[in-house]
mmCIF file with all atom_site columns, C-alpha atoms in Angstrom:
data_model
loop_
_atom_site.group_PDB
_atom_site.id
_atom_site.type_symbol
_atom_site.label_atom_id
_atom_site.label_alt_id
_atom_site.label_comp_id
_atom_site.label_asym_id
_atom_site.label_entity_id
_atom_site.label_seq_id
_atom_site.pdbx_PDB_ins_code
_atom_site.Cartn_x
_atom_site.Cartn_y
_atom_site.Cartn_z
_atom_site.occupancy
_atom_site.B_iso_or_equiv
_atom_site.pdbx_formal_charge
_atom_site.auth_seq_id
_atom_site.auth_comp_id
_atom_site.auth_asym_id
_atom_site.auth_atom_id
_atom_site.pdbx_PDB_model_num
ATOM 1  C CA . MET I 1 1  ? -21.673 -1.288  27.026  1.00 75.00 ? 58  MET I CA 1
ATOM 2  C CA . SER I 1 2  ? -19.515 1.038   29.111  1.00 86.00 ? 59  SER I CA 1
ATOM 3  C CA . GLN I 1 3  ? -17.810 4.092   27.658  1.00 89.00 ? 60  GLN I CA 1
ATOM 4  C CA . ASP I 1 4  ? -14.392 2.435   28.096  1.00 89.00 ? 61  ASP I CA 1
ATOM 5  C CA . GLU I 1 5  ? -15.564 -0.657  26.235  1.00 91.00 ? 62  GLU I CA 1
ATOM 6  C CA . THR I 1 6  ? -17.034 1.490   23.476  1.00 92.00 ? 63  THR I CA 1
ATOM 7  C CA . SER I 1 7  ? -13.808 3.492   23.177  1.00 93.00 ? 64  SER I CA 1
ATOM 8  C CA . GLU I 1 8  ? -11.747 0.311   23.010  1.00 95.00 ? 65  GLU I CA 1
ATOM 9  C CA . LEU I 1 9  ? -14.012 -1.188  20.351  1.00 96.00 ? 66  LEU I CA 1
ATOM 10 C CA . ARG I 1 10 ? -13.925 2.041   18.321  1.00 96.00 ? 67  ARG I CA 1
ATOM 11 C CA . ALA I 1 11 ? -10.102 1.963   18.450  1.00 97.00 ? 68  ALA I CA 1
ATOM 12 C CA . GLU I 1 12 ? -10.059 -1.669  17.317  1.00 97.00 ? 69  GLU I CA 1
ATOM 13 C CA . LEU I 1 13 ? -12.466 -0.934  14.477  1.00 97.00 ? 70  LEU I CA 1
ATOM 14 C CA . ALA I 1 14 ? -10.432 2.111   13.415  1.00 97.00 ? 71  ALA I CA 1
ATOM 15 C CA . ALA I 1 15 ? -7.284  -0.029  13.327  1.00 98.00 ? 72  ALA I CA 1
ATOM 16 C CA . ALA I 1 16 ? -9.067  -2.725  11.306  1.00 98.00 ? 73  ALA I CA 1
ATOM 17 C CA . ILE I 1 17 ? -10.363 -0.101  8.857   1.00 98.00 ? 74  ILE I CA 1
ATOM 18 C CA . ALA I 1 18 ? -6.847  1.280   8.379   1.00 98.00 ? 75  ALA I CA 1
ATOM 19 C CA . THR I 1 19 ? -5.486  -2.228  7.827   1.00 98.00 ? 76  THR I CA 1
ATOM 20 C CA . VAL I 1 20 ? -8.097  -3.068  5.195   1.00 98.00 ? 77  VAL I CA 1
ATOM 21 C CA . ARG I 1 21 ? -7.555  0.251   3.400   1.00 98.00 ? 78  ARG I CA 1
ATOM 22 C CA . HIS I 1 22 ? -3.826  -0.457  3.312   1.00 97.00 ? 79  HIS I CA 1
ATOM 23 C CA . GLN I 1 23 ? -4.464  -3.955  1.974   1.00 95.00 ? 80  GLN I CA 1
ATOM 24 C CA . ILE I 1 24 ? -6.652  -2.508  -0.788  1.00 93.00 ? 81  ILE I CA 1
ATOM 25 C CA . GLU I 1 25 ? -3.787  -0.191  -1.776  1.00 91.00 ? 82  GLU I CA 1
ATOM 26 C CA . ILE I 1 26 ? -1.391  -3.138  -1.872  1.00 87.00 ? 83  ILE I CA 1
ATOM 27 C CA . GLN I 1 27 ? -3.779  -5.203  -3.994  1.00 84.00 ? 84  GLN I CA 1
ATOM 28 C CA . GLN I 1 28 ? -4.260  -2.317  -6.424  1.00 81.00 ? 85  GLN I CA 1
ATOM 29 C CA . MET I 1 29 ? -0.503  -2.077  -6.895  1.00 78.00 ? 86  MET I CA 1
ATOM 30 C CA . SER I 1 30 ? 0.013   -5.829  -7.173  1.00 72.00 ? 87  SER I CA 1
ATOM 31 C CA . ASP I 1 31 ? -2.015  -6.083  -10.380 1.00 62.00 ? 88  ASP I CA 1
ATOM 32 C CA . HIS I 1 32 ? 0.524   -3.829  -12.029 1.00 61.00 ? 89  HIS I CA 1
ATOM 33 C CA . TYR I 1 33 ? 3.352   -6.149  -11.043 1.00 61.00 ? 90  TYR I CA 1
ATOM 34 C CA . VAL I 1 34 ? 1.679   -9.524  -11.246 1.00 55.00 ? 91  VAL I CA 1
ATOM 35 C CA . GLY I 1 35 ? -0.738  -8.972  -14.093 1.00 59.00 ? 92  GLY I CA 1
ATOM 36 C CA . SER I 1 36 ? -3.452  -11.090 -12.511 1.00 64.00 ? 93  SER I CA 1
ATOM 37 C CA . GLY I 1 37 ? -6.433  -8.859  -13.213 1.00 68.00 ? 94  GLY I CA 1
ATOM 38 C CA . HIS I 1 38 ? -9.354  -11.097 -12.205 1.00 75.00 ? 95  HIS I CA 1
ATOM 39 C CA . ILE I 1 39 ? -7.666  -12.355 -9.050  1.00 73.00 ? 96  ILE I CA 1
ATOM 40 C CA . THR I 1 40 ? -6.839  -8.810  -8.008  1.00 79.00 ? 97  THR I CA 1
ATOM 41 C CA . GLU I 1 41 ? -10.345 -7.545  -8.839  1.00 84.00 ? 98  GLU I CA 1
ATOM 42 C CA . ASP I 1 42 ? -11.897 -10.328 -6.752  1.00 87.00 ? 99  ASP I CA 1
ATOM 43 C CA . ALA I 1 43 ? -9.581  -9.644  -3.821  1.00 87.00 ? 100 ALA I CA 1
ATOM 44 C CA . ILE I 1 44 ? -10.238 -5.908  -3.966  1.00 91.00 ? 101 ILE I CA 1
ATOM 45 C CA . GLY I 1 45 ? -13.987 -6.539  -4.126  1.00 93.00 ? 102 GLY I CA 1
ATOM 46 C CA . GLU I 1 46 ? -13.820 -8.714  -1.015  1.00 96.00 ? 103 GLU I CA 1
ATOM 47 C CA . LEU I 1 47 ? -11.682 -6.150  0.794   1.00 96.00 ? 104 LEU I CA 1
ATOM 48 C CA . ARG I 1 48 ? -14.061 -3.318  -0.130  1.00 97.00 ? 105 ARG I CA 1
ATOM 49 C CA . ALA I 1 49 ? -17.009 -5.344  1.168   1.00 98.00 ? 106 ALA I CA 1
ATOM 50 C CA . GLU I 1 50 ? -15.155 -5.946  4.430   1.00 98.00 ? 107 GLU I CA 1
ATOM 51 C CA . LEU I 1 51 ? -14.242 -2.263  4.635   1.00 98.00 ? 108 LEU I CA 1
ATOM 52 C CA . SER I 1 52 ? -17.883 -1.332  4.181   1.00 98.00 ? 109 SER I CA 1
ATOM 53 C CA . ARG I 1 53 ? -18.938 -3.672  7.007   1.00 98.00 ? 110 ARG I CA 1
ATOM 54 C CA . LEU I 1 54 ? -16.256 -2.300  9.319   1.00 98.00 ? 111 LEU I CA 1
ATOM 55 C CA . GLU I 1 55 ? -17.148 1.312   8.544   1.00 97.00 ? 112 GLU I CA 1
ATOM 56 C CA . GLU I 1 56 ? -20.834 0.578   9.153   1.00 97.00 ? 113 GLU I CA 1
ATOM 57 C CA . ALA I 1 57 ? -20.026 -1.060  12.496  1.00 97.00 ? 114 ALA I CA 1
ATOM 58 C CA . TYR I 1 58 ? -17.905 1.970   13.424  1.00 96.00 ? 115 TYR I CA 1
ATOM 59 C CA . ARG I 1 59 ? -20.760 4.363   12.548  1.00 96.00 ? 116 ARG I CA 1
ATOM 60 C CA . ASP I 1 60 ? -23.327 2.237   14.382  1.00 94.00 ? 117 ASP I CA 1
ATOM 61 C CA . LEU I 1 61 ? -21.169 2.233   17.488  1.00 90.00 ? 118 LEU I CA 1
ATOM 62 C CA . GLY I 1 62 ? -21.544 5.997   17.702  1.00 77.00 ? 119 GLY I CA 1
ATOM 63 C CA . ARG I 1 63 ? -25.345 5.830   17.778  1.00 76.00 ? 120 ARG I CA 1
#
């Protein structure tokens, strides 16, 4: 993979990581308003798993 391709992929991964982190924040706030604890917990768990995969891919790209 060329350096330009790697840089582009890193930028895309960074944007995806930021998006997922923002979505986690939104989900954490929504439980307060909606009161749907289990639904929110499940959604946050899925988002955290996705965040972990994205962060791992970002780290691996630097190796």
